[in-house]
Short mmCIF file of C-alpha atoms in Angstrom, two decimals:
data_model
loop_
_atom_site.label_atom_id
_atom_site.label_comp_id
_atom_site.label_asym_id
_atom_site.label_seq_id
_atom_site.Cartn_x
_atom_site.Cartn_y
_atom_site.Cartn_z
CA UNK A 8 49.87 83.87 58.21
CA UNK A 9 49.84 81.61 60.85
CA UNK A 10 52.20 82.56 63.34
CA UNK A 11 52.44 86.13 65.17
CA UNK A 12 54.44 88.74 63.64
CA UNK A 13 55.67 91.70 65.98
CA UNK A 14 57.91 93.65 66.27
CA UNK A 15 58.09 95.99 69.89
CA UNK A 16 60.73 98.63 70.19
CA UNK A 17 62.08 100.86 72.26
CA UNK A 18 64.98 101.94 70.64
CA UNK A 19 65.34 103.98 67.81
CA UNK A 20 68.09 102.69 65.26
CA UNK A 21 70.13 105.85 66.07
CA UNK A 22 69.70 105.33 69.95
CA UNK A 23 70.61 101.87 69.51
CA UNK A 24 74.11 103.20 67.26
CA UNK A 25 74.31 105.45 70.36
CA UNK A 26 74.39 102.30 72.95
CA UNK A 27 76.97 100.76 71.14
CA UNK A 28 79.32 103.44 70.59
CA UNK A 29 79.12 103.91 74.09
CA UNK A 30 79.61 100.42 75.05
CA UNK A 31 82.66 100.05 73.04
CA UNK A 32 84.01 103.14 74.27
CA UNK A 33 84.07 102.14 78.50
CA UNK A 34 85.43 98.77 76.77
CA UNK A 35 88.16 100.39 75.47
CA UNK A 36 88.86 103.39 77.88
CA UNK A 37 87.97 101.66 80.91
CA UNK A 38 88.01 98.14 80.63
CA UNK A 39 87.33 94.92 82.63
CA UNK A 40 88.83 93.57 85.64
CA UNK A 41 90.38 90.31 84.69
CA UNK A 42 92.35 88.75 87.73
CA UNK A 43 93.73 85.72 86.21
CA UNK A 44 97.01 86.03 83.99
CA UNK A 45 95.92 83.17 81.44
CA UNK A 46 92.77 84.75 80.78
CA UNK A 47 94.59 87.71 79.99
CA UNK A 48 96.51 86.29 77.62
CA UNK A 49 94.27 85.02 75.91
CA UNK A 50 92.36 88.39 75.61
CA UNK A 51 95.67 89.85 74.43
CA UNK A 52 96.37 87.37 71.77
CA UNK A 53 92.66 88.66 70.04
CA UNK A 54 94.30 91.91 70.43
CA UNK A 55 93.40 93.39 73.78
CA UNK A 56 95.61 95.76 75.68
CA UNK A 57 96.24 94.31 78.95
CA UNK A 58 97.71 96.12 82.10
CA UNK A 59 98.13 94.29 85.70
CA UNK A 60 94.56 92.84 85.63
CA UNK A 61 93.20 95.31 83.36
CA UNK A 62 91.55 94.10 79.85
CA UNK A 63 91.04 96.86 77.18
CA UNK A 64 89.49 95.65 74.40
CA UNK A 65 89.99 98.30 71.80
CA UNK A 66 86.91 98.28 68.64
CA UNK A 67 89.27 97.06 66.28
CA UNK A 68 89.64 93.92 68.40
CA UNK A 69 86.01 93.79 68.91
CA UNK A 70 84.71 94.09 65.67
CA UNK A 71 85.95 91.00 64.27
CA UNK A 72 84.12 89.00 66.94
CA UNK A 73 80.93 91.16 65.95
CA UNK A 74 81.34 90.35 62.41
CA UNK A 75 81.38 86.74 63.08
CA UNK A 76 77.99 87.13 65.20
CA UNK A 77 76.37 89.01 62.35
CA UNK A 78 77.47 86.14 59.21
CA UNK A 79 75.40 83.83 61.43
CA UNK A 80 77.93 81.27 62.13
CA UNK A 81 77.57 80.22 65.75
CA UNK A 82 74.85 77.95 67.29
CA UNK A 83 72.11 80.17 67.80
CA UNK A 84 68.82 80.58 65.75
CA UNK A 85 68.77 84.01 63.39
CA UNK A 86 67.71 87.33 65.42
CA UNK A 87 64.53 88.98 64.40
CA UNK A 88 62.51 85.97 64.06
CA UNK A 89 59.51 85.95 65.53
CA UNK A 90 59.62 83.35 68.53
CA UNK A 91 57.96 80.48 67.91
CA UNK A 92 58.05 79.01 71.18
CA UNK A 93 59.53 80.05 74.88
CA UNK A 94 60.55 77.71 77.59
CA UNK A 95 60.77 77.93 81.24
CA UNK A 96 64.28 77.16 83.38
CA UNK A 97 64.99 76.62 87.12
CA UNK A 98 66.93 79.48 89.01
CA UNK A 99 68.52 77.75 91.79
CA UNK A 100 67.06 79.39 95.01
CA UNK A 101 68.52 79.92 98.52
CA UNK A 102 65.39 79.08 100.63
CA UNK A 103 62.31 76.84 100.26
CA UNK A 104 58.30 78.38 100.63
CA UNK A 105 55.68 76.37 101.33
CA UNK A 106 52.49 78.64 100.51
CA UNK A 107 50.43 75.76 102.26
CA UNK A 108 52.15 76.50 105.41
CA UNK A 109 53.30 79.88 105.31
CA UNK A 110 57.02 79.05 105.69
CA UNK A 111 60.19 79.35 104.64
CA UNK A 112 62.74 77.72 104.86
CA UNK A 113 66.76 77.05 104.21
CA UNK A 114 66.17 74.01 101.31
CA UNK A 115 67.21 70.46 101.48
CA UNK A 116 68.53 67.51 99.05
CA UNK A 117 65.28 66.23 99.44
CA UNK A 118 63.61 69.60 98.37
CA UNK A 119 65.80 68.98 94.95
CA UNK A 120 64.40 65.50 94.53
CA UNK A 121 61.36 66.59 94.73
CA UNK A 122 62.49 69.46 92.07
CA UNK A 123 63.50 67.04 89.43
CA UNK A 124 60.27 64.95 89.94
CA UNK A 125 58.21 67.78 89.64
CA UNK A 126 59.81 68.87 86.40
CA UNK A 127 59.62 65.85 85.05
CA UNK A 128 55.94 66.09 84.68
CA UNK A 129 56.15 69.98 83.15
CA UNK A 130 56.22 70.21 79.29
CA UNK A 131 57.14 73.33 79.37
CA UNK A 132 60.50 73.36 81.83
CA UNK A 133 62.28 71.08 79.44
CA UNK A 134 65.82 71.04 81.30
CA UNK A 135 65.88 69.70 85.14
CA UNK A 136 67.71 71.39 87.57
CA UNK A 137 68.39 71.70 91.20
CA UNK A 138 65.68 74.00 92.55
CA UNK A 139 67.63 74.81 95.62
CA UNK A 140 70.95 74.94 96.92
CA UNK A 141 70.59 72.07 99.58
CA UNK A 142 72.00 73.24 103.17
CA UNK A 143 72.04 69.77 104.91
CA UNK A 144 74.72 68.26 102.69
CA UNK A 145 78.31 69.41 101.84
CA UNK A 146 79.53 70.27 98.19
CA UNK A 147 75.95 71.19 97.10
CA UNK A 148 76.86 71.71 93.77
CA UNK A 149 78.44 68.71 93.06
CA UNK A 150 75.65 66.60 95.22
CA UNK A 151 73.12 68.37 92.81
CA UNK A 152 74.75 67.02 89.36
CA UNK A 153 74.41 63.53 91.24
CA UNK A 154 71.05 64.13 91.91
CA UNK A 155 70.11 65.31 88.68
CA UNK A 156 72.18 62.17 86.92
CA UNK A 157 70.67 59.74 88.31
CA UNK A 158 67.30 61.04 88.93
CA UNK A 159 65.97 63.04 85.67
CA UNK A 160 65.36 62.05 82.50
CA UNK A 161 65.58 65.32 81.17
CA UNK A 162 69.16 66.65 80.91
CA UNK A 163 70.36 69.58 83.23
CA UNK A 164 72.35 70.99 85.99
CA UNK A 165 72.53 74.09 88.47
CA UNK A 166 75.06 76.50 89.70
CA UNK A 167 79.09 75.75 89.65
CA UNK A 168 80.34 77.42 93.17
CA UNK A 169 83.69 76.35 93.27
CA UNK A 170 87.08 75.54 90.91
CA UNK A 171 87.28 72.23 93.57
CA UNK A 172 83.75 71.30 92.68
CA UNK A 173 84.13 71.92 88.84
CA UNK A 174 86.51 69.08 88.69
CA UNK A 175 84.18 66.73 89.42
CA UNK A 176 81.45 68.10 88.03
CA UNK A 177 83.27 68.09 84.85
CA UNK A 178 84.23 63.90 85.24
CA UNK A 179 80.87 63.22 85.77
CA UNK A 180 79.41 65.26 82.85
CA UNK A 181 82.09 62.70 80.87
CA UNK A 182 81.13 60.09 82.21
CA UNK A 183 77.73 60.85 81.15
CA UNK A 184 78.34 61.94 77.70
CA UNK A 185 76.61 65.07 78.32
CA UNK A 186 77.41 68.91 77.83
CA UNK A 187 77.53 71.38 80.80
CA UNK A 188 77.53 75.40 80.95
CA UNK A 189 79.35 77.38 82.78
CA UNK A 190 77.60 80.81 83.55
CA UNK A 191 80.57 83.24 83.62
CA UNK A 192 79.15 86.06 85.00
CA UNK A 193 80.67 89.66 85.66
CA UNK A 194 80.21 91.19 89.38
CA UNK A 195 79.17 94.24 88.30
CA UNK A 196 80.27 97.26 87.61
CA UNK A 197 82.93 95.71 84.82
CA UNK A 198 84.49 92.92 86.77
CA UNK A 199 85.08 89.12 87.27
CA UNK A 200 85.86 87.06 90.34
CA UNK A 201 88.92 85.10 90.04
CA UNK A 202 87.17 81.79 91.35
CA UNK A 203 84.74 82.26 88.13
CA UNK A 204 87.66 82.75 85.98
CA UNK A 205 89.56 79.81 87.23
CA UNK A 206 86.18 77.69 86.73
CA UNK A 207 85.87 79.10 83.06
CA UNK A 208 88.88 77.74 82.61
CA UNK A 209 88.57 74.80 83.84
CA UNK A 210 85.04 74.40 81.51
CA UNK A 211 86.82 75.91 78.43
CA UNK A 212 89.90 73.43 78.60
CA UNK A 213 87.27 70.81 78.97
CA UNK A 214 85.65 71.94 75.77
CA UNK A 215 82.15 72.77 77.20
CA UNK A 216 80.90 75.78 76.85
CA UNK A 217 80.58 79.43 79.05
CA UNK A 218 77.53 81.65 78.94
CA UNK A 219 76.87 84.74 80.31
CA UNK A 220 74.02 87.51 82.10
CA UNK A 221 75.22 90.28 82.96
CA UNK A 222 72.88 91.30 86.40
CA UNK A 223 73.67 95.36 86.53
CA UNK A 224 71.84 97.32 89.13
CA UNK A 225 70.77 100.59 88.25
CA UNK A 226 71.45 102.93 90.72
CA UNK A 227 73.74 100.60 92.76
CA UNK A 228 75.68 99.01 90.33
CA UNK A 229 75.05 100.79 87.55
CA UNK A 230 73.45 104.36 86.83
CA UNK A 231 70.67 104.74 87.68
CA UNK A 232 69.22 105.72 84.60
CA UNK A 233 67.70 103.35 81.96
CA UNK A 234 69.68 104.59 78.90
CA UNK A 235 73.19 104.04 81.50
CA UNK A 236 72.24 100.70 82.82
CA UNK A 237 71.68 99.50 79.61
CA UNK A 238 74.38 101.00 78.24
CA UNK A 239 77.01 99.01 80.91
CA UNK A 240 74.71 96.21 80.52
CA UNK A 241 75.77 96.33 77.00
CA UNK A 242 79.60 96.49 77.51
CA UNK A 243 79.53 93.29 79.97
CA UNK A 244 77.45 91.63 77.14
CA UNK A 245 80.15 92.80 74.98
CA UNK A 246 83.03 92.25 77.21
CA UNK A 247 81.70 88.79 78.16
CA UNK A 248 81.37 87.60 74.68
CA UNK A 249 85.17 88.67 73.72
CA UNK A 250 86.92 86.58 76.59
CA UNK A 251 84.40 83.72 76.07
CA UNK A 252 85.38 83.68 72.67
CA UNK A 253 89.14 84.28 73.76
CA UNK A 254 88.38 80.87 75.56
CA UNK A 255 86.67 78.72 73.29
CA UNK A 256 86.43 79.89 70.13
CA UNK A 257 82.55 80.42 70.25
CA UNK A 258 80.07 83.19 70.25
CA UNK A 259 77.55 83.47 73.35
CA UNK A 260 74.36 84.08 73.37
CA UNK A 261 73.16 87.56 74.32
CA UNK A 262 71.88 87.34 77.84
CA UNK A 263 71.29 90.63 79.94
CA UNK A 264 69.78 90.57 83.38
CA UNK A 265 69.06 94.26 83.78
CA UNK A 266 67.18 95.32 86.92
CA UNK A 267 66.04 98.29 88.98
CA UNK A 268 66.57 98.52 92.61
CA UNK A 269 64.07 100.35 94.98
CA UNK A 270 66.68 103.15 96.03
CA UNK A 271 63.79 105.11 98.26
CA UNK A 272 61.91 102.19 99.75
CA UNK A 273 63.82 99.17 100.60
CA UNK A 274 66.91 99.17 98.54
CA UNK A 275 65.69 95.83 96.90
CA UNK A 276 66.49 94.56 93.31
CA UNK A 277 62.93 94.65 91.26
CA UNK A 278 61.96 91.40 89.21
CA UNK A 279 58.59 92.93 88.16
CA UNK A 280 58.60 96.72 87.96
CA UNK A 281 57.78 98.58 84.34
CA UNK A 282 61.31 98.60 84.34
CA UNK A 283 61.94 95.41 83.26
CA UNK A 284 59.60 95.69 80.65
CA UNK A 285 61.68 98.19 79.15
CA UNK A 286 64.92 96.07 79.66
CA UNK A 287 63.41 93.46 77.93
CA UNK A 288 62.22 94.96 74.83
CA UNK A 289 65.96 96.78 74.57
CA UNK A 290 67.37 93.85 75.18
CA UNK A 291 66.45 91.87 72.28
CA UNK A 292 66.91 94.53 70.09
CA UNK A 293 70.37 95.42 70.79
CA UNK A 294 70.82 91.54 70.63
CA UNK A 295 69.38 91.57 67.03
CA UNK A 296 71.54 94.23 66.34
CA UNK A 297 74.65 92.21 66.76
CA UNK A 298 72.96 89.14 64.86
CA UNK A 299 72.15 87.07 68.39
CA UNK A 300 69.44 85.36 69.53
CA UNK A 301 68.54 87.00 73.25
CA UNK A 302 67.26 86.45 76.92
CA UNK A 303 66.17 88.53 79.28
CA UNK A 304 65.15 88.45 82.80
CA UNK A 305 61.68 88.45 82.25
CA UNK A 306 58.78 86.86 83.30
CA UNK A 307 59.10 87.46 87.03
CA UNK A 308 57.86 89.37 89.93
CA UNK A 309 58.55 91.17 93.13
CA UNK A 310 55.35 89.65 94.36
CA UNK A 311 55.51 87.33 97.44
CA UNK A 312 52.32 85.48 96.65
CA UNK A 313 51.23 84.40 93.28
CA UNK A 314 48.40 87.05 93.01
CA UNK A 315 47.13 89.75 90.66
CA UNK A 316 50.74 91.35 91.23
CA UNK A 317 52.37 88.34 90.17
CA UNK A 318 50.54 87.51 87.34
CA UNK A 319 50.25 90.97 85.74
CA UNK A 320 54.12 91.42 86.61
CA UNK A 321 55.53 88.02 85.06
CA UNK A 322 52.89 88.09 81.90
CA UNK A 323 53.45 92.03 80.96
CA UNK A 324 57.48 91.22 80.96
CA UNK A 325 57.24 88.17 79.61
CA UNK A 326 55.45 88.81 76.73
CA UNK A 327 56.91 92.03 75.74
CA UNK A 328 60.39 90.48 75.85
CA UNK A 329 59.31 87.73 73.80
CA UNK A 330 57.05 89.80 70.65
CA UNK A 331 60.19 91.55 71.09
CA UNK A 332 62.63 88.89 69.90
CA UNK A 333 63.51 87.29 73.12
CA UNK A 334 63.19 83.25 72.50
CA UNK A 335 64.48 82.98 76.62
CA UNK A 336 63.10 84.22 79.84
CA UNK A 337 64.09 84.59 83.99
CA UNK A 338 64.27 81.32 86.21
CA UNK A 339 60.61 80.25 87.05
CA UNK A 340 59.18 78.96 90.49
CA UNK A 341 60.52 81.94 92.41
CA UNK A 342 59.10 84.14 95.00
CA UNK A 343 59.49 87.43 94.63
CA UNK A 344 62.63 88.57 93.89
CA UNK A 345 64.93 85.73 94.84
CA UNK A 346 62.98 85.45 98.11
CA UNK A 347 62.42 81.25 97.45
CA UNK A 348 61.27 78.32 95.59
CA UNK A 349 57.51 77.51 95.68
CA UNK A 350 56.99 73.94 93.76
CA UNK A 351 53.13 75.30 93.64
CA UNK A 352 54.46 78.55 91.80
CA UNK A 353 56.55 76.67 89.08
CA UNK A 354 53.48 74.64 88.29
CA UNK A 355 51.51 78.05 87.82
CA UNK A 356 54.86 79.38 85.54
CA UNK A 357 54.17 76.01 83.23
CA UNK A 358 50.66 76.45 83.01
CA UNK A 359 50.83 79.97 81.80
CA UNK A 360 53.81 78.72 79.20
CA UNK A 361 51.32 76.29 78.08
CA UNK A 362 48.91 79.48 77.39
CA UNK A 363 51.72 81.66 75.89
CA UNK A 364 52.77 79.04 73.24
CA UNK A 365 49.36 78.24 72.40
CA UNK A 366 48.78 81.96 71.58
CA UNK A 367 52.25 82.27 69.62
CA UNK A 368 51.53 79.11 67.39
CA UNK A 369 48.85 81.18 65.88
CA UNK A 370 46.25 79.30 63.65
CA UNK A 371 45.70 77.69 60.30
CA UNK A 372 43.42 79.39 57.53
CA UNK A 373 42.76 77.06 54.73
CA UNK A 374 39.93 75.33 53.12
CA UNK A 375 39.78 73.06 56.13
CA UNK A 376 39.25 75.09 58.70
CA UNK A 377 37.37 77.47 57.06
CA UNK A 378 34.37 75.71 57.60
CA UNK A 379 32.20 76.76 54.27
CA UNK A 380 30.58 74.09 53.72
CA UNK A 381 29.52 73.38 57.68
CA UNK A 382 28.43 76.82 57.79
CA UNK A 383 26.43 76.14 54.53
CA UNK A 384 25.15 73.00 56.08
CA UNK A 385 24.00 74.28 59.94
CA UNK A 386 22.64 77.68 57.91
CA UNK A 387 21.22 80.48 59.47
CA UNK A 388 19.90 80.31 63.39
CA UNK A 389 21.27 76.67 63.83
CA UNK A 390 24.06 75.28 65.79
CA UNK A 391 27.91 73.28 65.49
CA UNK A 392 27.39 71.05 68.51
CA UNK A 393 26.57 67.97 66.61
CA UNK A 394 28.49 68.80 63.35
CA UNK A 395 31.43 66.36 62.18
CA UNK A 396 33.76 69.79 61.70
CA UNK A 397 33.52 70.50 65.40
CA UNK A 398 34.32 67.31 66.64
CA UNK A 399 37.48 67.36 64.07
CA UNK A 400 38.81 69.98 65.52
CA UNK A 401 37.73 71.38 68.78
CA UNK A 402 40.54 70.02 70.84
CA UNK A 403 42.91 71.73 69.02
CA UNK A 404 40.89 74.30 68.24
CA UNK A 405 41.07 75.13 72.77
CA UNK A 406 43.29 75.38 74.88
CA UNK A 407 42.58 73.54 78.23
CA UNK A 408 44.68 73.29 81.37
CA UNK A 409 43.80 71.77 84.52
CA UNK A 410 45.48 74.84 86.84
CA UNK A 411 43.29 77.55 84.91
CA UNK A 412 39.87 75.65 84.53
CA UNK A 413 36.76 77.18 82.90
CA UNK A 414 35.06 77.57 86.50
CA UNK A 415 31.01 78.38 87.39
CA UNK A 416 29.76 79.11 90.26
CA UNK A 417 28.44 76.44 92.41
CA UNK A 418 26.14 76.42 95.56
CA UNK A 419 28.15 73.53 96.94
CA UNK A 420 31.61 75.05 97.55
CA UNK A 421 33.30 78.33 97.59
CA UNK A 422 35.48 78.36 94.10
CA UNK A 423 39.03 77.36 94.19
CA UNK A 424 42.08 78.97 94.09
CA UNK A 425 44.57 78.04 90.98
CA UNK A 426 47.45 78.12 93.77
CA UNK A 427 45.26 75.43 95.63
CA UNK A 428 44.60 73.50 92.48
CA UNK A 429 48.66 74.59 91.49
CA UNK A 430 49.43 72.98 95.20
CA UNK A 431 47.62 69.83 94.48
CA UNK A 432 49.12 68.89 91.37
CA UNK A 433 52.66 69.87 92.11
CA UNK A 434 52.13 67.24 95.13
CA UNK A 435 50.64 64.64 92.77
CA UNK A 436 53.49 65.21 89.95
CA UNK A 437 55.92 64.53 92.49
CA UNK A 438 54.38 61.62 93.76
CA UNK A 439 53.68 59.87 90.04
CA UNK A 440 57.38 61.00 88.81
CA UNK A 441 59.36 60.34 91.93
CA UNK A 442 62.67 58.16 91.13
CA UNK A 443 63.44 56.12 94.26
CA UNK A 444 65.79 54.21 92.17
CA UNK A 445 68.01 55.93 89.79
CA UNK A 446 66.88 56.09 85.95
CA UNK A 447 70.12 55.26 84.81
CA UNK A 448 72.46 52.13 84.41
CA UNK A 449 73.90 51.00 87.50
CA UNK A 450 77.74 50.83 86.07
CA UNK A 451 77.09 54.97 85.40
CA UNK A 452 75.63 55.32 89.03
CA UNK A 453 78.71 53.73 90.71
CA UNK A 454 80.60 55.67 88.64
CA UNK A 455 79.09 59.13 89.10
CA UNK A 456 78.82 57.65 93.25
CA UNK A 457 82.68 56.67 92.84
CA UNK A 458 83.58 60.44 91.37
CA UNK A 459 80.93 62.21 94.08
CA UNK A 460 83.14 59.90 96.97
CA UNK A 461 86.35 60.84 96.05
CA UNK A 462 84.81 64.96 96.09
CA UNK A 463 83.39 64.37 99.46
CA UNK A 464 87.05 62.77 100.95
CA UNK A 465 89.44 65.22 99.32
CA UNK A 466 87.88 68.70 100.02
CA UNK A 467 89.83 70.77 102.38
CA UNK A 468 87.13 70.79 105.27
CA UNK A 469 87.27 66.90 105.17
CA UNK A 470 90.94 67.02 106.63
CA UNK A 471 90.18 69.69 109.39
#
């Protein structure tokens, strides 16, 4: 057996029965705020019971939806597979920290730049994205896509803010040939805004397609209980998945962003308490239960600094989500709990990828790498060092990384840090990837600067 089998619960098959009927119940008694009429139509026409900007989706409208999940025929891999592999992703962030420096700060376009070069040089972020929302230039979002065009050679994108900016963001995804998501997110507890509506629209119409995470707050936003936050967690999964499918036609992936807040400290949202352990793990099983492949946001931490905190936090979550059934984790690079973007942290999130996908490809028994007939040869009391078996295989047979180093102690100097050595080669990645010209034809950059232009002259501030 060469891969890791595991399978973590939480949930009992009854409690998990339990969740659901639950679930389907506030769907169908209480609902979802839908302000937008088209939307609601289209809920309607799958059988929903609509009143004002009320959707109701009663089980016998839902189930047909859940059916389709469970034959298998939508684009995500079968549930209950062990994961093979997990990636990393870019949360857009508010602020910029420099851990050299001790600051932080609101972040710039040339903080993305420096994102996307960065990125490029991480195996294990495979999609580029804006790290931050940059403050010195107006219609971020849409600046970001430019960026991002023109700049990366892997494919990616960041948050939509606005129905204005999803125009263009749309053209230039056309003009690129590529395919963009639209997160439609509820605003929790059972709601949607109508600007996110209006943009899911907009993405739907344009035949891309709309995802979803659910980010309910227990005791806040949600009860504060584990069983009841996972529970309305549950019926915005739910809910979610019906209108995206009203939309488009498609089943979402199961994505649930369950947290904690600290309700008798500081009122803050937790990214690494035991909690989200727990969220994880029930996450991906009540995502196998409806036949989906699930995320989770795990693989974070409420630490500030990427210490023993952080790593215990982000590699207890993380890996519990993913022996789980989870094949997709929380944006990496951030401080704390939304507190920043550190380039020097999302160089410590790839190397520990590196470390986690090393473990979860397991190892090869065979006649090979058995070694019999070494072992036969070096007999008892000897040594490999020399042998022809060891060479063959010893660099797959370890995993090295340059951020976490096999160190000794040394007279010389005082040991290193892995956020000093994590510092240093963020710096040089940027440096060796940087793209001061754009990586793409020059008839698609006047194009994509032609689209960005016409953005930048025709939004409403521009004619105050």
């Amino acid at each position: 057996m060469r891969h890791i089998q595991a399978e973590l619960r939480v949930l009992s098959d009854g409690e998990i029965e339990q969740i659901h009927e639950a679930s389907v119940q506030i769907l169908s008694k209480i609902g979802l705020h839908v302000p937008n009429a088209q939307v609601c139509r289209a809920a309607a026409a799958l059988g929903a019971k609509t009143d004002g900007e009320t959707v109701r989706i009663p089980s016998e409208a839902l189930a047909p939806i859940l059916a389709e999940a469970r034959a298998g025929r939508h684009a995500f891999p079968k549930a209950g597979h062990t994961v093979r592999k997990i990636t990393g992703n870019v949360s857009t962030q508010v602020f910029t920290y420099d851990y050299s420096t001790g600051t932080r700060r609101r972040g710039t376009l040339q903080d993305v730049r420096d994102g996307i070069a960065l990125i490029e040089g991480l195996p294990n972020i495979p999609r580029s994205g804006a790290v931050v929302l940059p403050s010195d230039v107006p219609l971020p979002d849409v600046m970001c896509y430019r960026e991002i065009y023109q700049r990366a050679r892997k494919d990616g994108g960041t948050y939509v803010l606005s129905a204005y900016a999803a125009r263009y963001i749309l053209e230039m995804a056309r003009v690129m040939g590529r395919t963009v998501s639209y997160l439609l997110d509820t605003v929790s507890p059972l709601s949607f805004t109508r600007e996110s509506l209006e943009i899911g629209l907009l993405f739907a119409q344009a035949g891309m397609p709309l995802e979803m995470t659910p980010l309910v707050m227990a005791g806040s936003t949600a009860p504060v209980t584990l069983a009841g936050a996972l529970t309305q967690q549950n019926a915005e999964v739910l809910g979610s998945l019906f209108l995206i499918y009203a939309l488009t036609g498609k089943i979402a992936k199961y994505v649930g962003s369950a947290h904690s807040n600290d309700l008798m400290h500081s009122m803050m949202c937790s990214f690494g308490s035991p909690n989200q352990v727990l969220f994880g793990i029930a996450t991906a099983q009540m995502a196998a239960f409806y036949g989906l492949a699930s995320g989770s946001n795990s693989g974070l931490t409420d630490a500030l600094a990427p210490d023993f905190q952080a790593g215990f936090e982000k590699s207890f979550s993380a890996v519990c989500s993913v022996l789980a059934g989870s094949d997709a984790i929380g944006g990496q690079g951030i401080v704390g709990a939304d507190q920043g973007f550190s380039f020097a942290q999302l160089v410590l999130d790839d190397a520990w990828l590196d470390a986690m996908n090393y473990a979860l490809a397991g190892f090869e028994v065979n006649e090979d790498t058995l070694g019999l007939d070494t072992l036969e040869q070096v007999g008892i009391g000897g040594n490999f060092l020399s042998e022809l078996h060891t060479v063959a295989h010893m660099r797959t047979s370890w995993w090295a990384n340059e951020v976490f180093p096999r160190q000794t102690f040394s007279e010389a100097q005082a040991p290193e840090t892995a956020l000093a050595r994590a510092q240093a080669r963020a710096n040089a990645l940027i440096l060796e990837n940087r793209a001061e010209d754009p990586v793409i034809p020059a008839s698609l950059v006047q194009q994509l600067d032609e689209i960005v232009g016409e953005a930048l002259r025709c939004r409403p501030e521009a004619g105050q």
